[in-house]
């Protein structure tokens, strides 16, 4: 891909989904690949069911600040569909590319029975309408095939890498997983990562 | 007349509890997680969102059609006669002396309830127990020998029907009797009449023994008052001896205190002031003291069920009967009518209208007869 | 002492001690500060956790053994500062970190320390939380620098976080003064690439050796106060040539932005977004108290319009105006823009959009941040779905069960009892997560301190039962003195210690109840019930998952009017437990039994109890369990009125 300056990526989800870790892994691989990377994170709700968002800014030239301006996201990665919609509404633009997990984490307004949660089709259609490219991926289902549901974040990392939206290929990410993970969890995570890559290739 | 409108938990709280009309019968408690009886109050733990609730349908202090309630119990509309529907009035007492001495008056209630369990009229009974701190509550009794240990009255309102709601769920309970006050008998009749999906097993209700009642006391304020007079944990019995004594007595093992009745009346639940019913007109049989006849009860047989039980108990020698002297019957009718009249006057004073009878929703005929009595 | 916590550390990330010199590393701002301290050769680090500061000491704790340093979680910020100052007095470089309200706790000692000075370098990092993203309040701690005569540094880039910290030790020793570093959430909790330098091991020659009897006291105070002012004058001189202050822009700008900290990146982006590189200059200051006056005057004289960009209070703005006021002729007439003019908000976070809008407004430039048509369309398509997410107790959290019992006990008691609370995960009980039960919340331990007052109002006709709550970490931090005060003064209240065996809100740091030190070693345990019994009060203990038992005990305690009563409500934090164990139960719904919306239930579990794992299946009209979220605690089975929530041993 052509490198945008800076490349603005937002990774979003709900507290407890491994959002922070995902942004850290991606940022770390990029820094090792010679890029400047800045990540701004919302922490307050990171483990208590609140909306969580990481702003990741990537540049060959310089370090950028930790916050992306409204309407200036280039890539949105959503671990949770409703959060993806929330972020695209605030940070999207016609040129944005979006990948979202399909598995809902229902907000209280929905679990307690009052409010409507969008169907998978409604999510897909809305994202298609608002982006230049979009994917809806069953990352949690894939994760549950392989192990715990939190693995969905590594599946989503695979989809992000597989989509070609990052200026780096799969190898450095696999190398990073090998380095950061204990042996007993490595294979499961590598498999999750590869399933993510395959998933966007399949729907390309 | 269309049936009274059944509303939900929030409206029950607004119409009854917040207005001080709660009789603490317990009918609304124990059927859901929202309303519970605790230390002399019905407590709303959370807001329920159901729009038509059993709590509202069962409550004897809201949306009450006496004809519908009577139809559910007797298969006939409400009888506006001074002591309600009557098949027979007797003077009775337990045959066994030890029953009489343990009970409040003649021991009739204990005797016939124990007998009813023994003979399989019912397999268990919901009675009212009070523990050392005068904290009354309903209790399910399955063994006839246990009946007597709950024979006393302490004149404090008890949410006995919460125990019915709770205990009738048990599979082994199939035919249950309830001993209760007039408001509780009315609530049970409303349960039977309720058009809502019931689920509180009212079909298992096989006998209602009503207790005469002129009023009941508020637990919290009364016990605080009483505690200043005598240690609560030593009290073994309360009594209100017949006029002209005009006192309330609390007995402990060695001593007793007598409190002028007027002082005690301050703690009558406001709900009792709008209650029309002294003799438990919706019970199968109703029992009270036989005024002026030491050691005897007055017993009103009202339903076929009640007649069967009383006849069998008499035949079995469990109770002794005698004719109630006319003078006593007339006095009873007068007292009952007096309570009804006072209540109607209080109701109309509260609403400021002859049309709005607070919790009573009556057809024109019943209404005019009731007001004419 | 805050909302918000560290990231899930499921993967071992940076070991800040073992980086190779000269490599570029992705570091959180707090990690960069910690690395800077290691490069300065610190030997001693202490703190009480508080978001967004916790990772400074947390990351040092993780590498303490590798780096040969001592790290502790002290019981509160004041003790942390005192301990760190002791190390510095004995010649060991030390660091202490806290969030803004922690600084208030430490302030009593800090004022004395400021006059006393130091021997080895000591750096106090205070992390403010603009927008109160993880706090119960919003405040600017920089004013303390001016108040206490202490030099203040504000890093603007990730590299500076490390480099400034490293340099702060030289400054501290040169001035013989504590140095303050102020971070904010967006510098502390953001990550960026940092080139690391060489790590220096700490000196091992600790000795307390006053050169005169009063060296390590604040006496004689007026003399030491004068000395502190002289240190500030000296700092001003040093700051004139600091590499952390720079100017970027045209020689003669139409408008000068003066900024510091997080404002640097935002200002840079605003100038770039509006393509004003040729007309707007940025003076970025890293040393914000005392201001390097010559440098600042020099740049102020370049422009007639100045926009000050900073977070929270107009601290820099006020100091600039003060400076100009001293000698207006030196800089010429200046029109200031910033917080006083309303161009930069005085509350909440700032961001690039806010700075861009301020710049566009001042310079009267047409600026639309987003394409309005897209924006309208996006909102139209999404707004029906984007329901807010309330932050609440996790699935399996003991606090939900506790507040359920508190709610019920207060209702049953019927005397309008209420809860005075304080800071911790359980603070969320001010909202729906804890059924709105906590009614006061100000500072660590304040629930109990308030109860000391509420509990003495009987003679004024007050009849409500008073319940205070505090967490286990908060108990040690600030509650013990309040309990003793309550006992001594015969205040009438019940204290519930919500012991989840963790400083959960800030990231599960150990504390005196956990049996483990900051460096992972076994540690003595200060047992809360034992301590309270030793104070002579009635103490009950309960498992919050026993709803009936907890409610009954609390009801009994509320009716016991005998002074201070304590109930320790103990159950481990579900997140901590989940790291070690599988869920205790597998939960399922018996749809045949579920009463759903009908009378007798009215969706108690999903509508009222509101565990996030309990859902309402509107189509089928029954409750459902989200197996991904469910922690298997089993509590919901006990609230279900129809026995439809089934608890199976997992």
PDB file of N, CA and C in Angstrom, chain A residues 14 20-21 24 27-28 36-39 41 43-44 47-48 57 63 65-67 69-71 80 82-83 86 89 92-93 103 105-106 108 111-112 115-116 118 129-130 180-181 185, chain C residues 4-5 7-8 10-11 13-14 26 28 134 158 186 189-193 265-266 269 353 369-371 374 377 382 385-387 389 392 394 504 603 606 610 614-616 626 628:
ATOM      1  N   UNK A  14     -14.431  -3.325  23.866  1.00  0.00           N
ATOM      2  CA  UNK A  14     -14.995  -3.159  25.199  1.00  0.00           C
ATOM      3  C   UNK A  14     -13.960  -3.653  26.195  1.00  0.00           C
ATOM      4  N   UNK A  20      -6.015  -3.225  24.538  1.00  0.00           N
ATOM      5  CA  UNK A  20      -4.749  -2.548  24.830  1.00  0.00           C
ATOM      6  C   UNK A  20      -3.570  -3.402  24.379  1.00  0.00           C
ATOM      7  N   UNK A  21      -3.677  -4.669  24.644  1.00  0.00           N
ATOM      8  CA  UNK A  21      -2.617  -5.590  24.266  1.00  0.00           C
ATOM      9  C   UNK A  21      -2.445  -5.619  22.752  1.00  0.00           C
ATOM     10  N   UNK A  24      -0.715  -2.601  21.581  1.00  0.00           N
ATOM     11  CA  UNK A  24       0.692  -2.649  21.990  1.00  0.00           C
ATOM     12  C   UNK A  24       1.507  -3.547  21.066  1.00  0.00           C
ATOM     13  N   UNK A  27       1.909  -1.872  17.691  1.00  0.00           N
ATOM     14  CA  UNK A  27       2.847  -0.747  17.800  1.00  0.00           C
ATOM     15  C   UNK A  27       4.281  -1.219  17.956  1.00  0.00           C
ATOM     16  N   UNK A  28       4.443  -2.243  18.729  1.00  0.00           N
ATOM     17  CA  UNK A  28       5.800  -2.726  18.986  1.00  0.00           C
ATOM     18  C   UNK A  28       6.445  -3.286  17.712  1.00  0.00           C
ATOM     19  N   UNK A  36       8.123   5.222  13.474  1.00  0.00           N
ATOM     20  CA  UNK A  36       7.697   5.901  14.693  1.00  0.00           C
ATOM     21  C   UNK A  36       6.259   5.476  14.940  1.00  0.00           C
ATOM     22  N   UNK A  37       5.973   5.159  16.188  1.00  0.00           N
ATOM     23  CA  UNK A  37       4.585   4.792  16.514  1.00  0.00           C
ATOM     24  C   UNK A  37       4.182   5.472  17.812  1.00  0.00           C
ATOM     25  N   UNK A  38       2.967   5.961  17.847  1.00  0.00           N
ATOM     26  CA  UNK A  38       2.424   6.529  19.082  1.00  0.00           C
ATOM     27  C   UNK A  38       1.075   5.870  19.326  1.00  0.00           C
ATOM     28  N   UNK A  39       0.836   5.512  20.565  1.00  0.00           N
ATOM     29  CA  UNK A  39      -0.466   4.928  20.896  1.00  0.00           C
ATOM     30  C   UNK A  39      -1.091   5.729  22.030  1.00  0.00           C
ATOM     31  N   UNK A  41      -4.230   5.664  24.552  1.00  0.00           N
ATOM     32  CA  UNK A  41      -5.177   4.649  25.026  1.00  0.00           C
ATOM     33  C   UNK A  41      -6.173   5.241  26.012  1.00  0.00           C
ATOM     34  N   UNK A  43      -7.948   4.241  29.205  1.00  0.00           N
ATOM     35  CA  UNK A  43      -7.701   3.210  30.201  1.00  0.00           C
ATOM     36  C   UNK A  43      -8.830   3.039  31.190  1.00  0.00           C
ATOM     37  N   UNK A  44      -9.515   4.104  31.463  1.00  0.00           N
ATOM     38  CA  UNK A  44     -10.424   4.123  32.604  1.00  0.00           C
ATOM     39  C   UNK A  44     -11.356   2.934  32.652  1.00  0.00           C
ATOM     40  N   UNK A  47     -11.165  -2.531  32.003  1.00  0.00           N
ATOM     41  CA  UNK A  47     -11.542  -3.862  32.454  1.00  0.00           C
ATOM     42  C   UNK A  47     -12.938  -3.895  33.027  1.00  0.00           C
ATOM     43  N   UNK A  48     -13.687  -2.858  32.828  1.00  0.00           N
ATOM     44  CA  UNK A  48     -14.983  -2.832  33.505  1.00  0.00           C
ATOM     45  C   UNK A  48     -16.148  -2.618  32.552  1.00  0.00           C
ATOM     46  N   UNK A  57      -0.723   5.744  15.768  1.00  0.00           N
ATOM     47  CA  UNK A  57      -0.288   6.626  14.678  1.00  0.00           C
ATOM     48  C   UNK A  57       1.095   6.189  14.227  1.00  0.00           C
ATOM     49  N   UNK A  63       7.468  11.452  15.169  1.00  0.00           N
ATOM     50  CA  UNK A  63       6.517  10.979  16.167  1.00  0.00           C
ATOM     51  C   UNK A  63       5.309  11.924  16.214  1.00  0.00           C
ATOM     52  N   UNK A  65       1.356  12.893  17.993  1.00  0.00           N
ATOM     53  CA  UNK A  65       0.707  12.888  19.306  1.00  0.00           C
ATOM     54  C   UNK A  65      -0.199  11.686  19.477  1.00  0.00           C
ATOM     55  N   UNK A  66      -0.690  11.493  20.694  1.00  0.00           N
ATOM     56  CA  UNK A  66      -1.423  10.269  21.009  1.00  0.00           C
ATOM     57  C   UNK A  66      -2.906  10.287  20.606  1.00  0.00           C
ATOM     58  N   UNK A  67      -3.392  11.389  20.062  1.00  0.00           N
ATOM     59  CA  UNK A  67      -4.820  11.422  19.731  1.00  0.00           C
ATOM     60  C   UNK A  67      -5.021  11.751  18.259  1.00  0.00           C
ATOM     61  N   UNK A  69      -7.414  13.204  15.333  1.00  0.00           N
ATOM     62  CA  UNK A  69      -8.512  14.162  15.241  1.00  0.00           C
ATOM     63  C   UNK A  69      -9.768  13.507  14.691  1.00  0.00           C
ATOM     64  N   UNK A  70     -10.905  14.123  15.000  1.00  0.00           N
ATOM     65  CA  UNK A  70     -12.171  13.564  14.511  1.00  0.00           C
ATOM     66  C   UNK A  70     -12.181  13.537  12.990  1.00  0.00           C
ATOM     67  N   UNK A  71     -12.720  12.453  12.431  1.00  0.00           N
ATOM     68  CA  UNK A  71     -12.793  12.315  10.985  1.00  0.00           C
ATOM     69  C   UNK A  71     -11.475  11.951  10.330  1.00  0.00           C
ATOM     70  N   UNK A  80     -15.491  -5.231  18.729  1.00  0.00           N
ATOM     71  CA  UNK A  80     -16.899  -5.327  19.114  1.00  0.00           C
ATOM     72  C   UNK A  80     -17.691  -4.440  18.158  1.00  0.00           C
ATOM     73  N   UNK A  82     -20.621  -2.793  17.937  1.00  0.00           N
ATOM     74  CA  UNK A  82     -21.231  -1.511  18.292  1.00  0.00           C
ATOM     75  C   UNK A  82     -20.157  -0.453  18.504  1.00  0.00           C
ATOM     76  N   UNK A  83     -19.039  -0.858  19.085  1.00  0.00           N
ATOM     77  CA  UNK A  83     -17.941   0.103  19.280  1.00  0.00           C
ATOM     78  C   UNK A  83     -17.369   0.532  17.935  1.00  0.00           C
ATOM     79  N   UNK A  86     -19.589   3.139  16.722  1.00  0.00           N
ATOM     80  CA  UNK A  86     -19.403   4.380  17.480  1.00  0.00           C
ATOM     81  C   UNK A  86     -18.169   5.133  16.968  1.00  0.00           C
ATOM     82  N   UNK A  89     -18.471   6.645  13.375  1.00  0.00           N
ATOM     83  CA  UNK A  89     -19.306   7.851  13.352  1.00  0.00           C
ATOM     84  C   UNK A  89     -18.503   9.083  13.746  1.00  0.00           C
ATOM     85  N   UNK A  92     -14.572   8.428  11.331  1.00  0.00           N
ATOM     86  CA  UNK A  92     -14.571   7.914   9.966  1.00  0.00           C
ATOM     87  C   UNK A  92     -14.542   9.019   8.921  1.00  0.00           C
ATOM     88  N   UNK A  93     -14.324   8.596   7.679  1.00  0.00           N
ATOM     89  CA  UNK A  93     -14.354   9.462   6.505  1.00  0.00           C
ATOM     90  C   UNK A  93     -14.520   8.538   5.322  1.00  0.00           C
ATOM     91  N   UNK A 103     -18.891 -10.389  16.994  1.00  0.00           N
ATOM     92  CA  UNK A 103     -19.508 -10.835  18.252  1.00  0.00           C
ATOM     93  C   UNK A 103     -19.876  -9.664  19.162  1.00  0.00           C
ATOM     94  N   UNK A 105     -20.828  -7.481  22.446  1.00  0.00           N
ATOM     95  CA  UNK A 105     -20.870  -7.432  23.910  1.00  0.00           C
ATOM     96  C   UNK A 105     -21.981  -6.426  24.195  1.00  0.00           C
ATOM     97  N   UNK A 106     -23.115  -6.934  24.642  1.00  0.00           N
ATOM     98  CA  UNK A 106     -24.287  -6.061  24.727  1.00  0.00           C
ATOM     99  C   UNK A 106     -24.137  -5.022  25.813  1.00  0.00           C
ATOM    100  N   UNK A 108     -25.581  -2.375  28.607  1.00  0.00           N
ATOM    101  CA  UNK A 108     -26.632  -2.605  29.593  1.00  0.00           C
ATOM    102  C   UNK A 108     -28.020  -2.245  29.046  1.00  0.00           C
ATOM    103  N   UNK A 111     -28.938  -5.501  27.305  1.00  0.00           N
ATOM    104  CA  UNK A 111     -29.128  -6.696  28.146  1.00  0.00           C
ATOM    105  C   UNK A 111     -30.332  -6.527  29.052  1.00  0.00           C
ATOM    106  N   UNK A 112     -30.575  -5.308  29.476  1.00  0.00           N
ATOM    107  CA  UNK A 112     -31.707  -5.138  30.384  1.00  0.00           C
ATOM    108  C   UNK A 112     -33.001  -4.982  29.609  1.00  0.00           C
ATOM    109  N   UNK A 115     -33.189  -1.576  24.695  1.00  0.00           N
ATOM    110  CA  UNK A 115     -32.659  -1.041  23.439  1.00  0.00           C
ATOM    111  C   UNK A 115     -32.344  -2.129  22.411  1.00  0.00           C
ATOM    112  N   UNK A 116     -32.312  -1.713  21.163  1.00  0.00           N
ATOM    113  CA  UNK A 116     -32.064  -2.655  20.072  1.00  0.00           C
ATOM    114  C   UNK A 116     -30.581  -2.687  19.722  1.00  0.00           C
ATOM    115  N   UNK A 118     -27.832  -3.796  16.789  1.00  0.00           N
ATOM    116  CA  UNK A 118     -27.896  -4.052  15.346  1.00  0.00           C
ATOM    117  C   UNK A 118     -27.619  -5.521  15.000  1.00  0.00           C
ATOM    118  N   UNK A 129     -21.476   1.225   3.854  1.00  0.00           N
ATOM    119  CA  UNK A 129     -21.931   2.566   3.459  1.00  0.00           C
ATOM    120  C   UNK A 129     -20.947   3.658   3.849  1.00  0.00           C
ATOM    121  N   UNK A 130     -20.217   3.447   4.909  1.00  0.00           N
ATOM    122  CA  UNK A 130     -19.421   4.533   5.487  1.00  0.00           C
ATOM    123  C   UNK A 130     -17.921   4.372   5.248  1.00  0.00           C
ATOM    124  N   UNK A 180       7.239 -12.821  22.539  1.00  0.00           N
ATOM    125  CA  UNK A 180       6.526 -12.360  23.744  1.00  0.00           C
ATOM    126  C   UNK A 180       5.782 -13.461  24.472  1.00  0.00           C
ATOM    127  N   UNK A 181       5.490 -14.573  23.797  1.00  0.00           N
ATOM    128  CA  UNK A 181       4.585 -15.538  24.416  1.00  0.00           C
ATOM    129  C   UNK A 181       5.334 -16.719  24.996  1.00  0.00           C
ATOM    130  N   UNK A 185       1.572 -21.225  25.119  1.00  0.00           N
ATOM    131  CA  UNK A 185       0.460 -20.491  24.506  1.00  0.00           C
ATOM    132  C   UNK A 185       0.756 -20.040  23.073  1.00  0.00           C
TER     133      UNK A 185
ATOM    134  N   UNK C   4      -9.865   3.231  36.894  1.00  0.00           N
ATOM    135  CA  UNK C   4      -8.984   2.925  35.770  1.00  0.00           C
ATOM    136  C   UNK C   4      -7.865   2.027  36.204  1.00  0.00           C
ATOM    137  N   UNK C   5      -7.371   1.234  35.320  1.00  0.00           N
ATOM    138  CA  UNK C   5      -6.363   0.271  35.708  1.00  0.00           C
ATOM    139  C   UNK C   5      -5.377   0.076  34.588  1.00  0.00           C
ATOM    140  N   UNK C   7      -3.149  -2.077  31.819  1.00  0.00           N
ATOM    141  CA  UNK C   7      -3.553  -2.989  30.774  1.00  0.00           C
ATOM    142  C   UNK C   7      -3.531  -4.420  31.268  1.00  0.00           C
ATOM    143  N   UNK C   8      -4.256  -5.265  30.564  1.00  0.00           N
ATOM    144  CA  UNK C   8      -4.166  -6.686  30.841  1.00  0.00           C
ATOM    145  C   UNK C   8      -2.745  -7.118  30.482  1.00  0.00           C
ATOM    146  N   UNK C  10      -1.367  -9.968  29.836  1.00  0.00           N
ATOM    147  CA  UNK C  10      -1.377 -11.397  29.537  1.00  0.00           C
ATOM    148  C   UNK C  10      -0.142 -11.797  28.746  1.00  0.00           C
ATOM    149  N   UNK C  11       0.494 -10.827  28.155  1.00  0.00           N
ATOM    150  CA  UNK C  11       1.733 -11.114  27.438  1.00  0.00           C
ATOM    151  C   UNK C  11       2.832 -10.285  28.085  1.00  0.00           C
ATOM    152  N   UNK C  13       5.357  -7.886  28.365  1.00  0.00           N
ATOM    153  CA  UNK C  13       5.814  -6.815  27.486  1.00  0.00           C
ATOM    154  C   UNK C  13       7.194  -6.357  27.930  1.00  0.00           C
ATOM    155  N   UNK C  14       7.405  -5.062  27.801  1.00  0.00           N
ATOM    156  CA  UNK C  14       8.757  -4.543  27.971  1.00  0.00           C
ATOM    157  C   UNK C  14       9.365  -4.852  29.347  1.00  0.00           C
ATOM    158  N   UNK C  26       9.186   0.791  22.080  1.00  0.00           N
ATOM    159  CA  UNK C  26       7.850   1.354  22.274  1.00  0.00           C
ATOM    160  C   UNK C  26       7.543   1.351  23.765  1.00  0.00           C
ATOM    161  N   UNK C  28       5.430   3.023  27.158  1.00  0.00           N
ATOM    162  CA  UNK C  28       4.405   3.863  27.755  1.00  0.00           C
ATOM    163  C   UNK C  28       5.118   5.036  28.430  1.00  0.00           C
ATOM    164  N   UNK C 134      -9.964   8.640  34.698  1.00  0.00           N
ATOM    165  CA  UNK C 134      -9.770   7.553  35.662  1.00  0.00           C
ATOM    166  C   UNK C 134      -9.734   8.118  37.073  1.00  0.00           C
ATOM    167  N   UNK C 158       7.648  11.488  24.302  1.00  0.00           N
ATOM    168  CA  UNK C 158       7.998  10.254  25.024  1.00  0.00           C
ATOM    169  C   UNK C 158       9.488  10.236  25.344  1.00  0.00           C
ATOM    170  N   UNK C 186      -2.493  11.628  28.906  1.00  0.00           N
ATOM    171  CA  UNK C 186      -2.103  11.396  27.505  1.00  0.00           C
ATOM    172  C   UNK C 186      -0.601  11.367  27.286  1.00  0.00           C
ATOM    173  N   UNK C 189      -0.075   7.619  29.877  1.00  0.00           N
ATOM    174  CA  UNK C 189      -0.739   6.402  29.399  1.00  0.00           C
ATOM    175  C   UNK C 189      -0.741   6.288  27.891  1.00  0.00           C
ATOM    176  N   UNK C 190       0.121   7.012  27.212  1.00  0.00           N
ATOM    177  CA  UNK C 190       0.283   6.801  25.785  1.00  0.00           C
ATOM    178  C   UNK C 190       1.613   6.082  25.581  1.00  0.00           C
ATOM    179  N   UNK C 191       1.759   5.526  24.414  1.00  0.00           N
ATOM    180  CA  UNK C 191       3.021   4.848  24.111  1.00  0.00           C
ATOM    181  C   UNK C 191       3.655   5.469  22.883  1.00  0.00           C
ATOM    182  N   UNK C 192       4.954   5.553  22.913  1.00  0.00           N
ATOM    183  CA  UNK C 192       5.664   6.049  21.750  1.00  0.00           C
ATOM    184  C   UNK C 192       7.058   5.453  21.730  1.00  0.00           C
ATOM    185  N   UNK C 193       7.723   5.621  20.577  1.00  0.00           N
ATOM    186  CA  UNK C 193       9.065   5.042  20.481  1.00  0.00           C
ATOM    187  C   UNK C 193      10.070   5.951  21.173  1.00  0.00           C
ATOM    188  N   UNK C 265       2.247  18.263  21.115  1.00  0.00           N
ATOM    189  CA  UNK C 265       1.816  17.499  19.940  1.00  0.00           C
ATOM    190  C   UNK C 265       0.546  18.096  19.341  1.00  0.00           C
ATOM    191  N   UNK C 266      -0.381  18.496  20.218  1.00  0.00           N
ATOM    192  CA  UNK C 266      -1.652  19.032  19.717  1.00  0.00           C
ATOM    193  C   UNK C 266      -1.423  20.329  18.948  1.00  0.00           C
ATOM    194  N   UNK C 269       0.145  19.627  15.560  1.00  0.00           N
ATOM    195  CA  UNK C 269      -0.827  19.109  14.599  1.00  0.00           C
ATOM    196  C   UNK C 269      -1.792  20.186  14.140  1.00  0.00           C
ATOM    197  N   UNK C 353      -8.161  18.644  17.941  1.00  0.00           N
ATOM    198  CA  UNK C 353      -9.322  19.348  17.371  1.00  0.00           C
ATOM    199  C   UNK C 353      -9.604  20.656  18.113  1.00  0.00           C
ATOM    200  N   UNK C 369     -13.475  20.487  10.628  1.00  0.00           N
ATOM    201  CA  UNK C 369     -12.665  19.309  10.937  1.00  0.00           C
ATOM    202  C   UNK C 369     -13.092  18.040  10.191  1.00  0.00           C
ATOM    203  N   UNK C 370     -14.377  17.851   9.987  1.00  0.00           N
ATOM    204  CA  UNK C 370     -14.822  16.651   9.271  1.00  0.00           C
ATOM    205  C   UNK C 370     -15.706  17.057   8.112  1.00  0.00           C
ATOM    206  N   UNK C 371     -15.862  16.142   7.175  1.00  0.00           N
ATOM    207  CA  UNK C 371     -16.742  16.431   6.052  1.00  0.00           C
ATOM    208  C   UNK C 371     -18.173  16.368   6.568  1.00  0.00           C
ATOM    209  N   UNK C 374     -20.594  13.593   5.332  1.00  0.00           N
ATOM    210  CA  UNK C 374     -20.245  12.249   5.824  1.00  0.00           C
ATOM    211  C   UNK C 374     -20.643  12.119   7.286  1.00  0.00           C
ATOM    212  N   UNK C 377     -24.332  11.714   7.738  1.00  0.00           N
ATOM    213  CA  UNK C 377     -24.760  10.391   7.296  1.00  0.00           C
ATOM    214  C   UNK C 377     -24.346   9.336   8.335  1.00  0.00           C
ATOM    215  N   UNK C 382     -25.788   5.394  12.512  1.00  0.00           N
ATOM    216  CA  UNK C 382     -25.304   4.671  13.696  1.00  0.00           C
ATOM    217  C   UNK C 382     -26.003   5.046  15.000  1.00  0.00           C
ATOM    218  N   UNK C 385     -28.042   2.845  17.260  1.00  0.00           N
ATOM    219  CA  UNK C 385     -27.414   1.656  17.862  1.00  0.00           C
ATOM    220  C   UNK C 385     -26.391   1.971  18.942  1.00  0.00           C
ATOM    221  N   UNK C 386     -25.818   3.153  18.883  1.00  0.00           N
ATOM    222  CA  UNK C 386     -24.637   3.392  19.719  1.00  0.00           C
ATOM    223  C   UNK C 386     -25.036   3.818  21.136  1.00  0.00           C
ATOM    224  N   UNK C 387     -25.660   2.884  21.816  1.00  0.00           N
ATOM    225  CA  UNK C 387     -26.021   3.111  23.214  1.00  0.00           C
ATOM    226  C   UNK C 387     -24.756   3.235  24.044  1.00  0.00           C
ATOM    227  N   UNK C 389     -22.103   2.906  27.119  1.00  0.00           N
ATOM    228  CA  UNK C 389     -21.727   1.780  27.985  1.00  0.00           C
ATOM    229  C   UNK C 389     -21.386   2.348  29.347  1.00  0.00           C
ATOM    230  N   UNK C 392     -19.086  -0.498  34.894  1.00  0.00           N
ATOM    231  CA  UNK C 392     -19.731  -1.125  36.036  1.00  0.00           C
ATOM    232  C   UNK C 392     -18.882  -2.220  36.628  1.00  0.00           C
ATOM    233  N   UNK C 394     -17.527  -5.863  37.148  1.00  0.00           N
ATOM    234  CA  UNK C 394     -17.321  -6.987  36.243  1.00  0.00           C
ATOM    235  C   UNK C 394     -18.291  -8.119  36.592  1.00  0.00           C
ATOM    236  N   UNK C 504      -7.659  -3.279  43.253  1.00  0.00           N
ATOM    237  CA  UNK C 504      -8.157  -3.715  41.948  1.00  0.00           C
ATOM    238  C   UNK C 504      -8.255  -2.576  40.941  1.00  0.00           C
ATOM    239  N   UNK C 603     -38.133  -9.809  35.208  1.00  0.00           N
ATOM    240  CA  UNK C 603     -36.734  -9.774  34.762  1.00  0.00           C
ATOM    241  C   UNK C 603     -35.798  -9.243  35.857  1.00  0.00           C
ATOM    242  N   UNK C 606     -31.806  -9.592  34.726  1.00  0.00           N
ATOM    243  CA  UNK C 606     -31.223  -8.711  33.704  1.00  0.00           C
ATOM    244  C   UNK C 606     -31.618  -7.250  33.900  1.00  0.00           C
ATOM    245  N   UNK C 610     -28.508  -6.947  37.132  1.00  0.00           N
ATOM    246  CA  UNK C 610     -27.654  -6.353  36.101  1.00  0.00           C
ATOM    247  C   UNK C 610     -26.197  -6.783  36.120  1.00  0.00           C
ATOM    248  N   UNK C 614     -25.660 -11.371  32.345  1.00  0.00           N
ATOM    249  CA  UNK C 614     -27.069 -11.741  32.307  1.00  0.00           C
ATOM    250  C   UNK C 614     -27.771 -10.925  31.237  1.00  0.00           C
ATOM    251  N   UNK C 615     -28.378 -11.623  30.291  1.00  0.00           N
ATOM    252  CA  UNK C 615     -29.001 -10.920  29.185  1.00  0.00           C
ATOM    253  C   UNK C 615     -30.484 -11.255  29.124  1.00  0.00           C
ATOM    254  N   UNK C 616     -31.198 -10.431  28.425  1.00  0.00           N
ATOM    255  CA  UNK C 616     -32.618 -10.658  28.206  1.00  0.00           C
ATOM    256  C   UNK C 616     -32.816 -11.034  26.750  1.00  0.00           C
ATOM    257  N   UNK C 626     -24.511 -14.867  28.926  1.00  0.00           N
ATOM    258  CA  UNK C 626     -23.418 -14.712  27.967  1.00  0.00           C
ATOM    259  C   UNK C 626     -22.230 -15.522  28.496  1.00  0.00           C
ATOM    260  N   UNK C 628     -19.416 -16.058  27.352  1.00  0.00           N
ATOM    261  CA  UNK C 628     -18.088 -15.439  27.211  1.00  0.00           C
ATOM    262  C   UNK C 628     -17.804 -14.525  28.403  1.00  0.00           C
TER     263      UNK C 628
END
